[in-house]
Amino acid sequence: MARTAVIKKHGGPEEFVIEDRPVGDPGPGELRIRHEACGLNFIDVYQRTGLYPMDLPHALGMEAAGVVEAVGEGVSHLKPGDRAAYAAQPPGAYTEERVMPAAQVCPLPDDLSFEQGAAMMLKGLTVQYLFHRTTPLKKGDTVLFHAAAGGVGLIACQWARSEGITLIGTAGTDEKCALALEHGASHCINYRSSDWSKEVRDLTGGKGVDVVMDAVGKDTFEGSLDSLRPLGMMISFGNASGAVPPLDIGMLGKKGSLKITRPTLFTHIARHEDCQEMARMLFGKVVAGDVTIRIDQRFPLDDVAEAHRTLEARKTTGSTVLTL
């Protein structure tokens, strides 16, 4: 049996219950992993509220790190006793131990802690696909990145710096802007105290940025389009402020033949080979010191509801982990 955080209906953080659930043995293509730490992400909030509906009751959580306890038939990249980390479907990481598909579980280098592994997989793999798999980016390009002091944002700031890409960040306080700058952002704009889209234009000499990476959604979408250069790429990859409203596709032509995509991490990591290759690049960045995984909040599993309240109130910086 494993203590597990479960929701039985969609709603607020108060819907979490902690209960003991049977674990079982892995079948073909599966493994059993004992968690040391679990990651907290906005997708967990979307699933809890029902923005991303799921069959209930269900455990939540999309990433964790721990030790492999057993593997099923056909699993060859991991064995019992291996350290491992993952960002993967289906949800269910908020637990002491689970059986799950093995394809997206990755060997965790000895140089990295379990907390680092739990805090970095979903966010770090997201940054990897944003910078390497979504649209061509090269040294000297300019990117606008919203929520630059969050878990994904601080990794993106460092990733951009390591590859010679100018990153203009936005954040909601001067303190968060300072944090983004400390981690490699070239500029950071407090969107609460300035006309941020105008400031982006000023910083780029009126040209606009090559790419926008926007996980905020509804509140920043229109300004993000206005921040792009002609033929620029809008990457909308999250909905922290709510879903983006329906788009008149003709607007893209009027604003300069813009391009737009709405990717998800789980499309990019669906193939085992792709997932493992992406993880190796991420681990390499961290082991080399190009990217530091900043964990600013830790909550015990029993306090998962409070962890969600803190995340939704935008009171977090860096990454948050649940400890077991």
Short mmCIF file of C-alpha atoms in Angstrom, two decimals:
data_model
loop_
_atom_site.label_atom_id
_atom_site.label_comp_id
_atom_site.label_asym_id
_atom_site.label_seq_id
_atom_site.Cartn_x
_atom_site.Cartn_y
_atom_site.Cartn_z
CA MET A 1 0.00 0.00 0.00
CA ALA A 2 1.18 3.54 -0.76
CA ARG A 3 -0.02 6.84 0.68
CA THR A 4 -1.44 8.78 -2.24
CA ALA A 5 -2.99 12.24 -2.83
CA VAL A 6 -6.28 11.75 -4.71
CA ILE A 7 -9.14 13.93 -5.92
CA LYS A 8 -12.65 12.49 -6.14
CA LYS A 9 -14.20 15.52 -7.84
CA HIS A 10 -12.88 18.56 -9.65
CA GLY A 11 -12.55 21.74 -7.65
CA GLY A 12 -10.26 23.60 -5.29
CA PRO A 13 -7.30 22.37 -3.27
CA GLU A 14 -9.69 21.25 -0.55
CA GLU A 15 -10.69 18.32 -2.79
CA PHE A 16 -7.44 16.47 -2.02
CA VAL A 17 -7.66 13.42 0.21
CA ILE A 18 -4.73 11.27 1.35
CA GLU A 19 -5.48 7.56 1.22
CA ASP A 20 -3.67 4.23 1.10
CA ARG A 21 -3.78 2.60 -2.32
CA PRO A 22 -2.54 -0.82 -3.45
CA VAL A 23 0.54 -0.75 -5.67
CA GLY A 24 0.78 -4.17 -7.35
CA ASP A 25 3.41 -5.56 -9.68
CA PRO A 26 4.54 -4.23 -13.08
CA GLY A 27 3.26 -5.85 -16.25
CA PRO A 28 4.93 -5.86 -19.69
CA GLY A 29 6.47 -2.46 -20.46
CA GLU A 30 5.90 -1.23 -16.91
CA LEU A 31 7.96 -0.66 -13.77
CA ARG A 32 7.37 -0.06 -10.08
CA ILE A 33 9.12 2.98 -8.62
CA ARG A 34 9.43 4.10 -4.99
CA HIS A 35 9.40 7.88 -4.93
CA GLU A 36 11.75 10.07 -2.93
CA ALA A 37 10.23 13.38 -4.13
CA CYS A 38 7.48 14.58 -6.48
CA GLY A 39 7.28 17.75 -8.57
CA LEU A 40 4.48 20.33 -8.55
CA ASN A 41 3.33 21.94 -11.82
CA PHE A 42 0.51 24.09 -13.18
CA ILE A 43 -0.78 21.16 -15.21
CA ASP A 44 -1.65 19.55 -11.87
CA VAL A 45 -3.85 22.56 -11.10
CA TYR A 46 -5.52 22.34 -14.52
CA GLN A 47 -6.33 18.68 -13.90
CA ARG A 48 -7.58 19.33 -10.37
CA THR A 49 -9.92 22.14 -11.45
CA GLY A 50 -11.24 20.26 -14.48
CA LEU A 51 -9.74 22.58 -17.12
CA TYR A 52 -8.12 19.35 -18.28
CA PRO A 53 -10.87 16.86 -17.39
CA MET A 54 -10.06 13.33 -16.23
CA ASP A 55 -11.94 10.31 -15.00
CA LEU A 56 -12.31 10.43 -11.21
CA PRO A 57 -11.26 9.45 -8.62
CA HIS A 58 -7.65 9.87 -9.68
CA ALA A 59 -4.25 10.54 -8.19
CA LEU A 60 -2.53 13.67 -9.50
CA GLY A 61 1.07 14.56 -10.28
CA MET A 62 3.10 14.28 -13.49
CA GLU A 63 6.73 14.05 -12.34
CA ALA A 64 8.80 12.42 -9.64
CA ALA A 65 12.13 10.78 -8.86
CA GLY A 66 13.04 7.70 -6.88
CA VAL A 67 14.36 4.15 -7.03
CA VAL A 68 13.15 1.42 -9.39
CA GLU A 69 11.78 -1.51 -7.36
CA ALA A 70 10.81 -3.91 -10.16
CA VAL A 71 10.52 -3.99 -13.96
CA GLY A 72 8.15 -5.88 -16.23
CA GLU A 73 8.85 -7.86 -19.36
CA GLY A 74 10.44 -5.86 -22.17
CA VAL A 75 11.94 -3.11 -20.01
CA SER A 76 15.67 -2.98 -20.74
CA HIS A 77 16.81 0.59 -20.05
CA LEU A 78 16.26 0.33 -16.27
CA LYS A 79 16.62 -2.39 -13.64
CA PRO A 80 15.75 -2.77 -9.94
CA GLY A 81 17.90 -0.50 -7.78
CA ASP A 82 18.41 2.15 -10.48
CA ARG A 83 17.85 5.80 -9.66
CA ALA A 84 15.28 7.28 -12.02
CA ALA A 85 13.17 10.35 -12.75
CA TYR A 86 10.29 11.09 -15.08
CA ALA A 87 7.67 13.43 -16.42
CA ALA A 88 5.00 11.18 -17.85
CA GLN A 89 1.38 10.25 -18.26
CA PRO A 90 -0.88 9.09 -16.73
CA PRO A 91 -1.10 11.34 -13.66
CA GLY A 92 -0.35 9.66 -10.37
CA ALA A 93 3.02 10.92 -9.09
CA TYR A 94 1.67 12.23 -5.75
CA THR A 95 2.31 8.91 -4.06
CA GLU A 96 4.94 6.96 -2.17
CA GLU A 97 5.11 4.21 -4.80
CA ARG A 98 3.44 3.36 -8.09
CA VAL A 99 3.38 1.06 -11.11
CA MET A 100 3.58 2.97 -14.40
CA PRO A 101 4.67 2.75 -18.05
CA ALA A 102 8.46 2.57 -18.25
CA ALA A 103 9.10 4.27 -21.61
CA GLN A 104 9.28 7.84 -20.25
CA VAL A 105 11.13 6.97 -17.03
CA CYS A 106 14.78 8.01 -17.39
CA PRO A 107 17.97 6.92 -15.61
CA LEU A 108 18.94 9.70 -13.17
CA PRO A 109 22.68 10.48 -13.08
CA ASP A 110 24.37 9.97 -9.72
CA ASP A 111 25.46 13.63 -9.81
CA LEU A 112 21.83 14.75 -9.41
CA SER A 113 19.70 14.47 -6.27
CA PHE A 114 16.21 13.00 -6.15
CA GLU A 115 14.80 16.45 -5.37
CA GLN A 116 16.56 17.88 -8.42
CA GLY A 117 15.17 15.04 -10.52
CA ALA A 118 11.63 15.59 -9.24
CA ALA A 119 11.86 19.35 -9.77
CA MET A 120 13.42 19.37 -13.24
CA MET A 121 11.82 16.78 -15.48
CA LEU A 122 8.58 18.38 -16.63
CA LYS A 123 9.95 21.91 -16.54
CA GLY A 124 13.37 21.07 -17.99
CA LEU A 125 12.02 18.87 -20.78
CA THR A 126 9.56 21.65 -21.59
CA VAL A 127 12.44 24.11 -22.01
CA GLN A 128 14.30 21.54 -24.12
CA TYR A 129 11.46 21.22 -26.61
CA LEU A 130 10.82 24.98 -26.62
CA PHE A 131 14.42 25.74 -27.57
CA HIS A 132 15.27 22.70 -29.70
CA ARG A 133 12.15 21.06 -31.14
CA THR A 134 9.50 23.74 -31.74
CA THR A 135 11.08 26.28 -34.07
CA PRO A 136 14.71 26.80 -35.14
CA LEU A 137 16.59 29.03 -32.70
CA LYS A 138 20.17 30.20 -33.06
CA LYS A 139 22.71 32.30 -31.23
CA GLY A 140 21.69 35.97 -31.39
CA ASP A 141 17.92 35.34 -31.58
CA THR A 142 15.61 37.16 -29.18
CA VAL A 143 12.90 35.44 -27.13
CA LEU A 144 10.15 36.89 -24.94
CA PHE A 145 9.43 34.56 -22.02
CA HIS A 146 6.54 35.17 -19.63
CA ALA A 147 6.67 34.14 -15.96
CA ALA A 148 10.45 34.19 -16.18
CA ALA A 149 10.93 33.70 -12.42
CA GLY A 150 8.86 30.51 -12.25
CA GLY A 151 10.16 26.97 -12.39
CA VAL A 152 10.16 26.75 -16.18
CA GLY A 153 11.22 30.37 -16.54
CA LEU A 154 14.38 30.17 -14.45
CA ILE A 155 15.51 27.12 -16.40
CA ALA A 156 14.72 28.95 -19.66
CA CYS A 157 16.75 32.00 -18.58
CA GLN A 158 19.81 29.85 -17.95
CA TRP A 159 19.27 27.76 -21.10
CA ALA A 160 19.09 30.91 -23.23
CA ARG A 161 22.27 32.30 -21.69
CA SER A 162 24.10 29.02 -22.31
CA GLU A 163 23.20 29.17 -26.01
CA GLY A 164 23.74 32.88 -26.70
CA ILE A 165 20.04 33.70 -27.02
CA THR A 166 18.72 37.04 -25.73
CA LEU A 167 15.82 36.39 -23.36
CA ILE A 168 13.45 39.19 -22.36
CA GLY A 169 11.45 38.02 -19.36
CA THR A 170 8.33 39.26 -17.64
CA ALA A 171 7.40 38.78 -13.98
CA GLY A 172 4.95 40.24 -11.48
CA THR A 173 7.30 41.90 -8.97
CA ASP A 174 10.62 43.68 -9.00
CA GLU A 175 12.03 40.91 -6.81
CA LYS A 176 11.02 38.25 -9.33
CA CYS A 177 12.52 40.34 -12.15
CA ALA A 178 15.80 40.49 -10.22
CA LEU A 179 15.71 36.71 -9.84
CA ALA A 180 15.23 36.22 -13.59
CA LEU A 181 18.12 38.57 -14.33
CA GLU A 182 20.31 36.72 -11.85
CA HIS A 183 19.60 33.48 -13.74
CA GLY A 184 20.48 34.79 -17.18
CA ALA A 185 17.64 36.90 -18.56
CA SER A 186 19.02 39.80 -20.59
CA HIS A 187 16.10 42.02 -19.52
CA CYS A 188 13.07 41.51 -17.29
CA ILE A 189 9.91 43.63 -17.25
CA ASN A 190 7.54 44.00 -14.30
CA TYR A 191 4.26 43.58 -16.14
CA ARG A 192 2.30 45.07 -13.22
CA SER A 193 4.05 48.45 -13.38
CA SER A 194 4.63 49.01 -17.10
CA ASP A 195 3.18 48.57 -20.58
CA TRP A 196 5.23 45.44 -21.14
CA SER A 197 4.47 44.96 -24.86
CA LYS A 198 5.56 48.54 -25.57
CA GLU A 199 8.69 47.99 -23.50
CA VAL A 200 9.49 44.84 -25.50
CA ARG A 201 9.26 46.91 -28.68
CA ASP A 202 11.54 49.56 -27.18
CA LEU A 203 14.11 46.93 -26.13
CA THR A 204 14.19 45.52 -29.67
CA GLY A 205 14.45 48.87 -31.44
CA GLY A 206 10.83 48.58 -32.60
CA LYS A 207 11.43 45.29 -34.42
CA GLY A 208 9.85 42.83 -32.00
CA VAL A 209 11.16 39.46 -30.87
CA ASP A 210 11.76 36.36 -32.96
CA VAL A 211 9.81 34.02 -30.65
CA VAL A 212 7.37 34.39 -27.76
CA MET A 213 7.14 31.54 -25.22
CA ASP A 214 3.92 32.08 -23.28
CA ALA A 215 2.53 29.79 -20.57
CA VAL A 216 0.37 32.49 -18.97
CA GLY A 217 -2.40 32.32 -21.58
CA LYS A 218 -5.42 34.62 -21.61
CA ASP A 219 -3.87 37.66 -19.90
CA THR A 220 -0.76 37.89 -22.10
CA PHE A 221 -1.85 36.43 -25.42
CA GLU A 222 -2.75 39.60 -27.33
CA GLY A 223 0.28 41.51 -26.05
CA SER A 224 2.47 38.56 -26.98
CA LEU A 225 1.31 38.73 -30.60
CA ASP A 226 2.01 42.46 -30.59
CA SER A 227 5.56 41.79 -29.39
CA LEU A 228 6.55 39.63 -32.38
CA ARG A 229 8.51 40.72 -35.43
CA PRO A 230 7.00 39.95 -38.86
CA LEU A 231 7.14 36.18 -39.49
CA GLY A 232 7.73 35.63 -35.78
CA MET A 233 6.62 32.52 -33.90
CA MET A 234 4.13 32.50 -31.03
CA ILE A 235 4.47 29.42 -28.79
CA SER A 236 1.49 29.22 -26.45
CA PHE A 237 2.26 26.36 -24.07
CA GLY A 238 0.15 26.98 -20.96
CA ASN A 239 -2.90 28.62 -19.39
CA ALA A 240 -1.88 29.94 -15.96
CA SER A 241 -4.30 32.89 -16.26
CA GLY A 242 -6.99 30.93 -18.09
CA ALA A 243 -7.53 29.51 -21.55
CA VAL A 244 -6.75 31.65 -24.59
CA PRO A 245 -10.03 32.73 -26.26
CA PRO A 246 -10.85 31.62 -29.82
CA LEU A 247 -8.54 33.20 -32.39
CA ASP A 248 -9.43 34.95 -35.63
CA ILE A 249 -6.70 33.43 -37.78
CA GLY A 250 -6.79 36.46 -40.07
CA MET A 251 -5.25 38.48 -37.23
CA LEU A 252 -1.97 36.64 -37.79
CA GLY A 253 -1.74 38.02 -41.31
CA LYS A 254 -2.58 41.56 -40.22
CA LYS A 255 0.10 41.51 -37.54
CA GLY A 256 2.89 40.44 -39.89
CA SER A 257 2.28 36.90 -41.20
CA LEU A 258 2.86 35.50 -37.74
CA LYS A 259 3.11 31.80 -36.92
CA ILE A 260 1.52 30.17 -33.91
CA THR A 261 1.68 26.75 -32.28
CA ARG A 262 0.20 25.16 -29.17
CA PRO A 263 2.55 22.29 -28.27
CA THR A 264 2.45 19.93 -25.31
CA LEU A 265 5.35 18.17 -23.66
CA PHE A 266 3.66 14.80 -23.86
CA THR A 267 3.55 14.89 -27.66
CA HIS A 268 7.28 15.53 -27.74
CA ILE A 269 8.19 12.74 -25.31
CA ALA A 270 5.70 10.17 -26.62
CA ARG A 271 8.44 8.18 -28.38
CA HIS A 272 10.76 6.43 -25.94
CA GLU A 273 13.87 7.35 -27.96
CA ASP A 274 12.94 11.04 -28.13
CA CYS A 275 12.21 11.22 -24.42
CA GLN A 276 15.49 9.61 -23.43
CA GLU A 277 17.48 11.84 -25.81
CA MET A 278 15.78 14.98 -24.49
CA ALA A 279 16.46 13.91 -20.90
CA ARG A 280 20.13 13.29 -21.66
CA MET A 281 20.47 16.84 -23.01
CA LEU A 282 18.71 18.24 -19.93
CA PHE A 283 20.84 16.22 -17.52
CA GLY A 284 23.96 17.30 -19.41
CA LYS A 285 23.07 20.98 -18.99
CA VAL A 286 22.57 20.54 -15.25
CA VAL A 287 25.63 18.36 -14.61
CA ALA A 288 27.79 20.83 -16.58
CA GLY A 289 26.54 23.73 -14.47
CA ASP A 290 24.85 25.54 -17.35
CA VAL A 291 21.48 25.13 -15.60
CA THR A 292 20.91 25.10 -11.84
CA ILE A 293 17.63 23.64 -10.58
CA ARG A 294 16.35 26.06 -7.96
CA ILE A 295 13.97 24.51 -5.40
CA ASP A 296 12.42 27.30 -3.33
CA GLN A 297 9.44 25.50 -1.80
CA ARG A 298 9.11 22.08 -0.16
CA PHE A 299 5.89 20.62 1.22
CA PRO A 300 5.24 17.20 2.76
CA LEU A 301 2.74 15.10 0.81
CA ASP A 302 0.15 15.68 3.55
CA ASP A 303 0.28 19.42 2.76
CA VAL A 304 -0.40 19.04 -0.97
CA ALA A 305 -3.49 21.28 -0.76
CA GLU A 306 -1.44 24.13 0.71
CA ALA A 307 1.18 23.59 -1.98
CA HIS A 308 -1.50 24.06 -4.64
CA ARG A 309 -2.84 27.20 -2.94
CA THR A 310 0.65 28.70 -2.88
CA LEU A 311 1.26 27.89 -6.55
CA GLU A 312 -2.09 29.32 -7.69
CA ALA A 313 -1.51 32.51 -5.69
CA ARG A 314 1.75 32.97 -7.64
CA LYS A 315 3.68 33.07 -4.40
CA THR A 316 6.28 30.59 -5.63
CA THR A 317 9.61 31.09 -7.34
CA GLY A 318 11.70 28.40 -8.97
CA SER A 319 10.46 24.85 -8.45
CA THR A 320 8.33 23.23 -5.76
CA VAL A 321 8.60 19.64 -4.58
CA LEU A 322 6.51 17.37 -2.40
CA THR A 323 8.62 15.34 0.01
CA LEU A 324 7.85 11.77 1.08
#
